[in-house]
Amino acid sequence: DAGVIQSPRHEVTEMGQEVTLRCKPISGHNSLFWYRQTMMRGLELLIYFNNNVPIDDSGMPEDRFSAKMPNASFSTLKIQPSEPRDSAVYFCASSIDRDYGYTFGSGTRLTVV
Amino acid sequence: KNEVEQSPQNLTAQEGEFITINCSYSVGISALHWLQQHPGGGIVSLFMLSSGKKKHGRLIATINIQEKHSSLHITASHPRDSAVYICAVRGAAGNKLTFGGGTRVLVKP
Protein backbone atom coordinates (compact mmCIF):
# COMPACT_ATOMS: atom_id res chain seq x y z
CA ASP A 1 0.00 0.00 0.00
CA ALA A 2 1.35 3.47 -0.86
CA GLY A 3 0.12 4.90 2.43
CA VAL A 4 -1.79 8.15 2.82
CA ILE A 5 -1.05 10.34 -0.18
CA GLN A 6 -1.20 14.10 0.02
CA SER A 7 -0.75 16.65 -2.72
CA PRO A 8 0.84 18.99 -3.31
CA ARG A 9 3.88 18.60 -1.03
CA HIS A 10 4.56 22.31 -1.12
CA GLU A 11 2.32 25.21 -2.04
CA VAL A 12 3.22 28.87 -2.20
CA THR A 13 0.39 31.23 -2.94
CA GLU A 14 -0.49 34.88 -2.67
CA MET A 15 -2.84 36.22 -0.05
CA GLY A 16 -6.42 36.13 -1.27
CA GLN A 17 -5.98 33.15 -3.56
CA GLU A 18 -7.89 29.91 -3.20
CA VAL A 19 -5.87 26.90 -2.05
CA THR A 20 -6.96 23.27 -2.35
CA LEU A 21 -5.14 20.47 -0.53
CA ARG A 22 -5.82 16.87 -1.46
CA CYS A 23 -5.67 13.58 0.39
CA LYS A 24 -6.07 9.95 -0.59
CA PRO A 25 -6.47 7.73 2.47
CA ILE A 26 -5.40 4.12 2.74
CA SER A 27 -7.87 1.85 1.01
CA GLY A 28 -10.26 0.32 3.55
CA HIS A 29 -9.70 2.97 6.21
CA ASN A 30 -13.00 4.49 7.27
CA SER A 31 -11.81 7.53 9.21
CA LEU A 32 -9.96 10.50 7.74
CA PHE A 33 -8.47 13.42 9.63
CA TRP A 34 -7.11 16.83 8.63
CA TYR A 35 -4.53 18.35 11.01
CA ARG A 36 -2.61 21.60 10.95
CA GLN A 37 0.85 22.05 12.49
CA THR A 38 2.41 25.41 13.33
CA MET A 39 5.34 26.37 15.50
CA MET A 40 3.09 28.33 17.83
CA ARG A 41 0.22 25.88 18.28
CA GLY A 42 1.70 22.48 17.43
CA LEU A 43 -0.63 19.89 15.91
CA GLU A 44 -4.34 20.67 15.88
CA LEU A 45 -7.27 18.71 14.54
CA LEU A 46 -9.24 20.66 11.94
CA ILE A 47 -11.91 18.14 10.96
CA TYR A 48 -12.47 14.42 10.78
CA PHE A 49 -14.71 12.21 8.70
CA ASN A 50 -16.09 8.77 9.45
CA ASN A 51 -17.44 6.82 6.49
CA ASN A 52 -17.22 10.03 4.40
CA VAL A 53 -19.43 11.98 6.83
CA PRO A 54 -17.96 14.96 8.75
CA ILE A 55 -18.12 14.08 12.45
CA ASP A 56 -16.27 16.92 14.17
CA ASP A 57 -15.36 20.18 12.45
CA SER A 58 -14.94 22.21 15.63
CA GLY A 59 -11.29 22.77 14.79
CA MET A 60 -11.95 24.50 11.48
CA PRO A 61 -10.74 28.04 12.12
CA GLU A 62 -13.39 29.99 10.25
CA ASP A 63 -15.64 30.05 7.23
CA ARG A 64 -12.68 30.44 4.92
CA PHE A 65 -11.90 26.78 5.53
CA SER A 66 -13.99 23.96 4.09
CA ALA A 67 -13.44 20.23 3.72
CA LYS A 68 -15.17 17.60 1.66
CA MET A 69 -15.01 13.85 1.30
CA PRO A 70 -17.03 12.94 -1.78
CA ASN A 71 -16.03 9.29 -1.60
CA ALA A 72 -13.99 6.87 0.49
CA SER A 73 -10.80 7.45 -1.47
CA PHE A 74 -10.54 11.22 -1.67
CA SER A 75 -10.79 14.32 0.47
CA THR A 76 -10.05 18.01 -0.04
CA LEU A 77 -9.34 20.89 2.30
CA LYS A 78 -9.99 24.27 0.75
CA ILE A 79 -9.01 27.72 1.98
CA GLN A 80 -10.68 30.67 0.29
CA PRO A 81 -9.44 33.36 0.53
CA SER A 82 -6.05 32.40 1.95
CA GLU A 83 -4.22 34.60 4.46
CA PRO A 84 -0.57 34.66 5.63
CA ARG A 85 -1.62 33.26 9.04
CA ASP A 86 -2.78 30.10 7.26
CA SER A 87 0.85 29.24 6.55
CA ALA A 88 1.47 25.86 8.18
CA VAL A 89 1.98 22.19 7.43
CA TYR A 90 -1.32 20.42 6.82
CA PHE A 91 -1.41 16.70 7.51
CA CYS A 92 -4.00 14.16 6.48
CA ALA A 93 -4.28 10.87 8.38
CA SER A 94 -6.50 7.84 8.14
CA SER A 95 -7.39 4.92 10.39
CA ILE A 96 -9.41 1.77 10.07
CA ASP A 97 -11.27 2.10 13.36
CA ARG A 98 -10.83 3.05 17.01
CA ASP A 99 -8.76 0.02 17.87
CA TYR A 100 -6.00 0.71 15.39
CA GLY A 101 -3.43 3.43 15.01
CA TYR A 102 -3.28 6.22 12.52
CA THR A 103 -1.28 6.55 9.32
CA PHE A 104 -0.20 10.06 8.44
CA GLY A 105 0.50 11.49 5.03
CA SER A 106 3.72 13.37 4.34
CA GLY A 107 1.97 16.71 4.75
CA THR A 108 1.52 19.79 2.59
CA ARG A 109 3.66 22.79 3.51
CA LEU A 110 1.58 25.86 2.71
CA THR A 111 3.11 29.31 2.52
CA VAL A 112 0.82 32.29 1.95
CA VAL A 113 2.69 35.46 1.05
CA LYS B 1 -3.79 24.30 31.40
CA ASN B 2 -3.34 22.06 28.36
CA GLU B 3 -5.14 18.73 28.39
CA VAL B 4 -1.92 16.94 27.43
CA GLU B 5 1.42 17.95 28.93
CA GLN B 6 4.79 16.54 27.92
CA SER B 7 8.12 16.79 29.65
CA PRO B 8 10.82 17.63 29.02
CA GLN B 9 10.33 19.98 26.07
CA ASN B 10 13.90 19.37 24.93
CA LEU B 11 16.32 16.59 25.72
CA THR B 12 19.93 16.03 24.68
CA ALA B 13 21.57 12.67 25.26
CA GLN B 14 24.80 10.92 24.36
CA GLU B 15 24.61 7.88 22.13
CA GLY B 16 23.89 4.80 24.21
CA GLU B 17 22.06 6.60 27.00
CA PHE B 18 18.60 5.64 28.27
CA ILE B 19 15.96 8.27 27.49
CA THR B 20 12.58 8.81 29.14
CA ILE B 21 9.85 11.14 27.92
CA ASN B 22 6.77 11.76 30.04
CA CYS B 23 3.17 12.56 29.16
CA SER B 24 0.41 13.56 31.57
CA TYR B 25 -3.21 14.15 30.64
CA SER B 26 -6.20 15.51 32.47
CA VAL B 27 -9.16 13.98 30.63
CA GLY B 28 -10.68 10.53 30.39
CA ILE B 29 -9.23 8.69 27.44
CA SER B 30 -9.81 5.53 25.45
CA ALA B 31 -6.25 5.35 24.09
CA LEU B 32 -2.92 7.14 24.08
CA HIS B 33 -0.62 7.41 21.07
CA TRP B 34 3.08 8.08 20.80
CA LEU B 35 4.16 9.62 17.50
CA GLN B 36 7.58 10.38 16.06
CA GLN B 37 8.32 13.29 13.75
CA HIS B 38 11.70 13.47 12.06
CA PRO B 39 13.33 16.70 10.89
CA GLY B 40 11.98 16.06 7.40
CA GLY B 41 8.51 16.46 8.86
CA GLY B 42 6.88 13.06 8.38
CA ILE B 43 4.88 11.67 11.30
CA VAL B 44 5.05 8.02 12.23
CA SER B 45 2.79 6.29 14.72
CA LEU B 46 4.95 4.37 17.24
CA PHE B 47 2.46 3.00 19.75
CA MET B 48 -1.18 3.00 20.67
CA LEU B 49 -1.84 2.09 24.32
CA SER B 50 -4.90 1.69 26.45
CA SER B 51 -3.24 -0.14 29.35
CA GLY B 52 0.03 -1.67 30.48
CA LYS B 53 3.14 -1.67 28.37
CA LYS B 54 4.25 -2.18 24.78
CA LYS B 55 7.72 -2.78 23.36
CA HIS B 56 9.02 -2.43 19.83
CA GLY B 57 12.74 -2.83 19.36
CA ARG B 58 14.49 -0.32 21.60
CA LEU B 59 11.30 1.59 22.32
CA ILE B 60 9.07 0.89 25.32
CA ALA B 61 5.82 2.68 26.12
CA THR B 62 3.93 2.41 29.39
CA ILE B 63 0.69 3.86 30.63
CA ASN B 64 -0.88 4.21 34.07
CA ILE B 65 -4.56 4.93 33.58
CA GLN B 66 -5.23 5.70 37.26
CA GLU B 67 -2.44 8.28 37.38
CA LYS B 68 -3.21 9.59 33.86
CA HIS B 69 0.43 9.25 32.89
CA SER B 70 2.45 7.61 30.15
CA SER B 71 6.16 7.28 29.49
CA LEU B 72 8.15 6.55 26.36
CA HIS B 73 11.57 5.01 26.92
CA ILE B 74 14.37 4.69 24.40
CA THR B 75 17.06 2.20 25.36
CA ALA B 76 20.60 2.39 23.95
CA SER B 77 19.78 5.65 22.16
CA HIS B 78 21.25 6.32 18.73
CA PRO B 79 21.62 9.53 16.69
CA ARG B 80 18.90 8.29 14.34
CA ASP B 81 16.48 8.51 17.29
CA SER B 82 16.81 12.29 17.07
CA ALA B 83 13.29 13.53 16.41
CA VAL B 84 10.29 15.16 18.02
CA TYR B 85 8.18 12.71 20.04
CA ILE B 86 4.54 13.61 20.43
CA CYS B 87 2.01 12.22 22.87
CA ALA B 88 -1.65 12.28 21.80
CA VAL B 89 -4.77 11.10 23.58
CA ARG B 90 -8.06 9.91 22.14
CA GLY B 91 -11.13 10.81 24.14
CA ALA B 92 -13.52 8.37 25.68
CA ALA B 93 -15.88 8.82 22.72
CA GLY B 94 -15.21 9.55 19.09
CA ASN B 95 -11.98 9.32 17.20
CA LYS B 96 -10.41 12.71 17.87
CA LEU B 97 -6.80 13.12 19.04
CA THR B 98 -5.55 15.88 21.34
CA PHE B 99 -1.81 16.45 21.14
CA GLY B 100 0.91 17.34 23.58
CA GLY B 101 3.46 19.96 22.63
CA GLY B 102 6.13 17.41 21.75
CA THR B 103 9.58 16.61 23.11
CA ARG B 104 12.54 17.43 20.91
CA VAL B 105 15.21 14.74 21.36
CA LEU B 106 18.78 15.12 20.15
CA VAL B 107 21.13 12.16 20.48
CA LYS B 108 24.77 13.07 19.98
CA PRO B 109 27.31 10.53 18.69
mmCIF file of C-alpha atoms in Angstrom:
data_model
loop_
_atom_site.group_PDB
_atom_site.id
_atom_site.type_symbol
_atom_site.label_atom_id
_atom_site.label_comp_id
_atom_site.label_asym_id
_atom_site.label_seq_id
_atom_site.Cartn_x
_atom_site.Cartn_y
_atom_site.Cartn_z
ATOM 1 C CA ASP A 1 0.000 0.000 0.000
ATOM 2 C CA ALA A 2 1.349 3.472 -0.856
ATOM 3 C CA GLY A 3 0.124 4.904 2.428
ATOM 4 C CA VAL A 4 -1.792 8.148 2.819
ATOM 5 C CA ILE A 5 -1.054 10.337 -0.184
ATOM 6 C CA GLN A 6 -1.197 14.099 0.023
ATOM 7 C CA SER A 7 -0.753 16.650 -2.720
ATOM 8 C CA PRO A 8 0.839 18.993 -3.309
ATOM 9 C CA ARG A 9 3.876 18.596 -1.028
ATOM 10 C CA HIS A 10 4.556 22.309 -1.121
ATOM 11 C CA GLU A 11 2.324 25.213 -2.044
ATOM 12 C CA VAL A 12 3.220 28.871 -2.202
ATOM 13 C CA THR A 13 0.390 31.232 -2.937
ATOM 14 C CA GLU A 14 -0.488 34.877 -2.673
ATOM 15 C CA MET A 15 -2.841 36.223 -0.054
ATOM 16 C CA GLY A 16 -6.417 36.132 -1.275
ATOM 17 C CA GLN A 17 -5.978 33.151 -3.557
ATOM 18 C CA GLU A 18 -7.890 29.912 -3.202
ATOM 19 C CA VAL A 19 -5.871 26.901 -2.046
ATOM 20 C CA THR A 20 -6.962 23.269 -2.347
ATOM 21 C CA LEU A 21 -5.144 20.474 -0.532
ATOM 22 C CA ARG A 22 -5.820 16.870 -1.455
ATOM 23 C CA CYS A 23 -5.674 13.577 0.386
ATOM 24 C CA LYS A 24 -6.069 9.954 -0.594
ATOM 25 C CA PRO A 25 -6.467 7.734 2.474
ATOM 26 C CA ILE A 26 -5.400 4.120 2.735
ATOM 27 C CA SER A 27 -7.875 1.849 1.008
ATOM 28 C CA GLY A 28 -10.256 0.322 3.547
ATOM 29 C CA HIS A 29 -9.702 2.968 6.211
ATOM 30 C CA ASN A 30 -12.998 4.488 7.272
ATOM 31 C CA SER A 31 -11.808 7.528 9.213
ATOM 32 C CA LEU A 32 -9.962 10.503 7.739
ATOM 33 C CA PHE A 33 -8.468 13.424 9.630
ATOM 34 C CA TRP A 34 -7.113 16.831 8.631
ATOM 35 C CA TYR A 35 -4.526 18.354 11.015
ATOM 36 C CA ARG A 36 -2.607 21.602 10.953
ATOM 37 C CA GLN A 37 0.845 22.051 12.489
ATOM 38 C CA THR A 38 2.409 25.409 13.326
ATOM 39 C CA MET A 39 5.336 26.367 15.501
ATOM 40 C CA MET A 40 3.091 28.330 17.832
ATOM 41 C CA ARG A 41 0.224 25.882 18.278
ATOM 42 C CA GLY A 42 1.698 22.481 17.428
ATOM 43 C CA LEU A 43 -0.633 19.886 15.915
ATOM 44 C CA GLU A 44 -4.338 20.674 15.881
ATOM 45 C CA LEU A 45 -7.271 18.709 14.537
ATOM 46 C CA LEU A 46 -9.244 20.662 11.944
ATOM 47 C CA ILE A 47 -11.913 18.139 10.964
ATOM 48 C CA TYR A 48 -12.473 14.424 10.780
ATOM 49 C CA PHE A 49 -14.712 12.205 8.703
ATOM 50 C CA ASN A 50 -16.092 8.774 9.452
ATOM 51 C CA ASN A 51 -17.441 6.816 6.494
ATOM 52 C CA ASN A 52 -17.219 10.027 4.404
ATOM 53 C CA VAL A 53 -19.427 11.977 6.827
ATOM 54 C CA PRO A 54 -17.965 14.957 8.751
ATOM 55 C CA ILE A 55 -18.124 14.079 12.449
ATOM 56 C CA ASP A 56 -16.275 16.917 14.168
ATOM 57 C CA ASP A 57 -15.358 20.182 12.449
ATOM 58 C CA SER A 58 -14.941 22.215 15.627
ATOM 59 C CA GLY A 59 -11.285 22.775 14.795
ATOM 60 C CA MET A 60 -11.949 24.504 11.480
ATOM 61 C CA PRO A 61 -10.744 28.044 12.116
ATOM 62 C CA GLU A 62 -13.388 29.994 10.253
ATOM 63 C CA ASP A 63 -15.636 30.049 7.234
ATOM 64 C CA ARG A 64 -12.677 30.444 4.925
ATOM 65 C CA PHE A 65 -11.905 26.782 5.533
ATOM 66 C CA SER A 66 -13.995 23.959 4.093
ATOM 67 C CA ALA A 67 -13.440 20.232 3.725
ATOM 68 C CA LYS A 68 -15.174 17.599 1.661
ATOM 69 C CA MET A 69 -15.006 13.853 1.299
ATOM 70 C CA PRO A 70 -17.032 12.945 -1.783
ATOM 71 C CA ASN A 71 -16.032 9.286 -1.605
ATOM 72 C CA ALA A 72 -13.991 6.872 0.493
ATOM 73 C CA SER A 73 -10.801 7.451 -1.474
ATOM 74 C CA PHE A 74 -10.543 11.224 -1.675
ATOM 75 C CA SER A 75 -10.795 14.319 0.475
ATOM 76 C CA THR A 76 -10.052 18.005 -0.042
ATOM 77 C CA LEU A 77 -9.338 20.889 2.305
ATOM 78 C CA LYS A 78 -9.990 24.270 0.746
ATOM 79 C CA ILE A 79 -9.014 27.717 1.984
ATOM 80 C CA GLN A 80 -10.677 30.674 0.285
ATOM 81 C CA PRO A 81 -9.437 33.359 0.529
ATOM 82 C CA SER A 82 -6.048 32.403 1.946
ATOM 83 C CA GLU A 83 -4.218 34.605 4.458
ATOM 84 C CA PRO A 84 -0.570 34.658 5.633
ATOM 85 C CA ARG A 85 -1.616 33.257 9.037
ATOM 86 C CA ASP A 86 -2.783 30.100 7.263
ATOM 87 C CA SER A 87 0.852 29.244 6.548
ATOM 88 C CA ALA A 88 1.468 25.859 8.176
ATOM 89 C CA VAL A 89 1.981 22.189 7.427
ATOM 90 C CA TYR A 90 -1.319 20.423 6.817
ATOM 91 C CA PHE A 91 -1.411 16.698 7.512
ATOM 92 C CA CYS A 92 -3.999 14.163 6.476
ATOM 93 C CA ALA A 93 -4.281 10.875 8.384
ATOM 94 C CA SER A 94 -6.505 7.845 8.144
ATOM 95 C CA SER A 95 -7.390 4.917 10.389
ATOM 96 C CA ILE A 96 -9.415 1.769 10.071
ATOM 97 C CA ASP A 97 -11.275 2.098 13.358
ATOM 98 C CA ARG A 98 -10.826 3.049 17.007
ATOM 99 C CA ASP A 99 -8.762 0.018 17.871
ATOM 100 C CA TYR A 100 -6.004 0.712 15.391
ATOM 101 C CA GLY A 101 -3.429 3.426 15.007
ATOM 102 C CA TYR A 102 -3.279 6.225 12.522
ATOM 103 C CA THR A 103 -1.285 6.553 9.320
ATOM 104 C CA PHE A 104 -0.197 10.057 8.435
ATOM 105 C CA GLY A 105 0.500 11.489 5.030
ATOM 106 C CA SER A 106 3.723 13.374 4.343
ATOM 107 C CA GLY A 107 1.970 16.710 4.746
ATOM 108 C CA THR A 108 1.523 19.793 2.591
ATOM 109 C CA ARG A 109 3.656 22.787 3.512
ATOM 110 C CA LEU A 110 1.578 25.862 2.714
ATOM 111 C CA THR A 111 3.111 29.314 2.517
ATOM 112 C CA VAL A 112 0.822 32.286 1.947
ATOM 113 C CA VAL A 113 2.688 35.462 1.053
ATOM 114 C CA LYS B 1 -3.795 24.296 31.401
ATOM 115 C CA ASN B 2 -3.339 22.060 28.359
ATOM 116 C CA GLU B 3 -5.137 18.734 28.387
ATOM 117 C CA VAL B 4 -1.920 16.937 27.427
ATOM 118 C CA GLU B 5 1.420 17.954 28.927
ATOM 119 C CA GLN B 6 4.789 16.545 27.923
ATOM 120 C CA SER B 7 8.122 16.789 29.652
ATOM 121 C CA PRO B 8 10.815 17.632 29.024
ATOM 122 C CA GLN B 9 10.327 19.975 26.071
ATOM 123 C CA ASN B 10 13.898 19.371 24.932
ATOM 124 C CA LEU B 11 16.322 16.589 25.716
ATOM 125 C CA THR B 12 19.933 16.028 24.683
ATOM 126 C CA ALA B 13 21.566 12.668 25.262
ATOM 127 C CA GLN B 14 24.800 10.918 24.363
ATOM 128 C CA GLU B 15 24.608 7.881 22.132
ATOM 129 C CA GLY B 16 23.886 4.798 24.214
ATOM 130 C CA GLU B 17 22.063 6.597 27.005
ATOM 131 C CA PHE B 18 18.597 5.644 28.270
ATOM 132 C CA ILE B 19 15.960 8.269 27.493
ATOM 133 C CA THR B 20 12.578 8.806 29.135
ATOM 134 C CA ILE B 21 9.849 11.143 27.918
ATOM 135 C CA ASN B 22 6.772 11.761 30.044
ATOM 136 C CA CYS B 23 3.173 12.562 29.163
ATOM 137 C CA SER B 24 0.406 13.562 31.572
ATOM 138 C CA TYR B 25 -3.210 14.147 30.635
ATOM 139 C CA SER B 26 -6.200 15.509 32.466
ATOM 140 C CA VAL B 27 -9.156 13.979 30.626
ATOM 141 C CA GLY B 28 -10.680 10.529 30.387
ATOM 142 C CA ILE B 29 -9.231 8.691 27.438
ATOM 143 C CA SER B 30 -9.806 5.532 25.448
ATOM 144 C CA ALA B 31 -6.254 5.347 24.087
ATOM 145 C CA LEU B 32 -2.923 7.144 24.076
ATOM 146 C CA HIS B 33 -0.618 7.414 21.075
ATOM 147 C CA TRP B 34 3.081 8.077 20.795
ATOM 148 C CA LEU B 35 4.158 9.623 17.497
ATOM 149 C CA GLN B 36 7.584 10.376 16.064
ATOM 150 C CA GLN B 37 8.316 13.292 13.754
ATOM 151 C CA HIS B 38 11.696 13.472 12.064
ATOM 152 C CA PRO B 39 13.330 16.697 10.886
ATOM 153 C CA GLY B 40 11.976 16.063 7.396
ATOM 154 C CA GLY B 41 8.509 16.464 8.857
ATOM 155 C CA GLY B 42 6.882 13.059 8.380
ATOM 156 C CA ILE B 43 4.882 11.674 11.304
ATOM 157 C CA VAL B 44 5.053 8.016 12.235
ATOM 158 C CA SER B 45 2.793 6.288 14.722
ATOM 159 C CA LEU B 46 4.954 4.373 17.239
ATOM 160 C CA PHE B 47 2.465 3.000 19.747
ATOM 161 C CA MET B 48 -1.178 2.999 20.667
ATOM 162 C CA LEU B 49 -1.837 2.091 24.323
ATOM 163 C CA SER B 50 -4.899 1.690 26.451
ATOM 164 C CA SER B 51 -3.240 -0.141 29.349
ATOM 165 C CA GLY B 52 0.029 -1.671 30.476
ATOM 166 C CA LYS B 53 3.142 -1.673 28.372
ATOM 167 C CA LYS B 54 4.251 -2.179 24.783
ATOM 168 C CA LYS B 55 7.717 -2.777 23.364
ATOM 169 C CA HIS B 56 9.024 -2.431 19.832
ATOM 170 C CA GLY B 57 12.743 -2.829 19.358
ATOM 171 C CA ARG B 58 14.494 -0.319 21.597
ATOM 172 C CA LEU B 59 11.301 1.587 22.318
ATOM 173 C CA ILE B 60 9.072 0.891 25.320
ATOM 174 C CA ALA B 61 5.816 2.677 26.118
ATOM 175 C CA THR B 62 3.935 2.410 29.392
ATOM 176 C CA ILE B 63 0.693 3.856 30.632
ATOM 177 C CA ASN B 64 -0.880 4.208 34.073
ATOM 178 C CA ILE B 65 -4.563 4.927 33.584
ATOM 179 C CA GLN B 66 -5.227 5.697 37.265
ATOM 180 C CA GLU B 67 -2.443 8.282 37.380
ATOM 181 C CA LYS B 68 -3.209 9.593 33.865
ATOM 182 C CA HIS B 69 0.430 9.254 32.890
ATOM 183 C CA SER B 70 2.451 7.608 30.152
ATOM 184 C CA SER B 71 6.159 7.283 29.489
ATOM 185 C CA LEU B 72 8.150 6.547 26.361
ATOM 186 C CA HIS B 73 11.575 5.012 26.917
ATOM 187 C CA ILE B 74 14.370 4.688 24.396
ATOM 188 C CA THR B 75 17.064 2.205 25.365
ATOM 189 C CA ALA B 76 20.605 2.390 23.946
ATOM 190 C CA SER B 77 19.779 5.648 22.162
ATOM 191 C CA HIS B 78 21.246 6.325 18.727
ATOM 192 C CA PRO B 79 21.625 9.534 16.691
ATOM 193 C CA ARG B 80 18.903 8.291 14.343
ATOM 194 C CA ASP B 81 16.478 8.509 17.288
ATOM 195 C CA SER B 82 16.810 12.295 17.071
ATOM 196 C CA ALA B 83 13.290 13.528 16.408
ATOM 197 C CA VAL B 84 10.285 15.156 18.024
ATOM 198 C CA TYR B 85 8.184 12.712 20.036
ATOM 199 C CA ILE B 86 4.538 13.614 20.426
ATOM 200 C CA CYS B 87 2.009 12.221 22.866
ATOM 201 C CA ALA B 88 -1.649 12.281 21.799
ATOM 202 C CA VAL B 89 -4.771 11.099 23.576
ATOM 203 C CA ARG B 90 -8.058 9.913 22.139
ATOM 204 C CA GLY B 91 -11.131 10.814 24.140
ATOM 205 C CA ALA B 92 -13.523 8.365 25.676
ATOM 206 C CA ALA B 93 -15.883 8.818 22.724
ATOM 207 C CA GLY B 94 -15.212 9.553 19.090
ATOM 208 C CA ASN B 95 -11.976 9.317 17.204
ATOM 209 C CA LYS B 96 -10.414 12.711 17.871
ATOM 210 C CA LEU B 97 -6.799 13.117 19.040
ATOM 211 C CA THR B 98 -5.546 15.881 21.342
ATOM 212 C CA PHE B 99 -1.815 16.448 21.138
ATOM 213 C CA GLY B 100 0.912 17.338 23.581
ATOM 214 C CA GLY B 101 3.458 19.955 22.626
ATOM 215 C CA GLY B 102 6.130 17.413 21.748
ATOM 216 C CA THR B 103 9.581 16.612 23.114
ATOM 217 C CA ARG B 104 12.537 17.432 20.914
ATOM 218 C CA VAL B 105 15.213 14.743 21.361
ATOM 219 C CA LEU B 106 18.783 15.119 20.150
ATOM 220 C CA VAL B 107 21.133 12.160 20.479
ATOM 221 C CA LYS B 108 24.772 13.069 19.977
ATOM 222 C CA PRO B 109 27.307 10.526 18.692
#
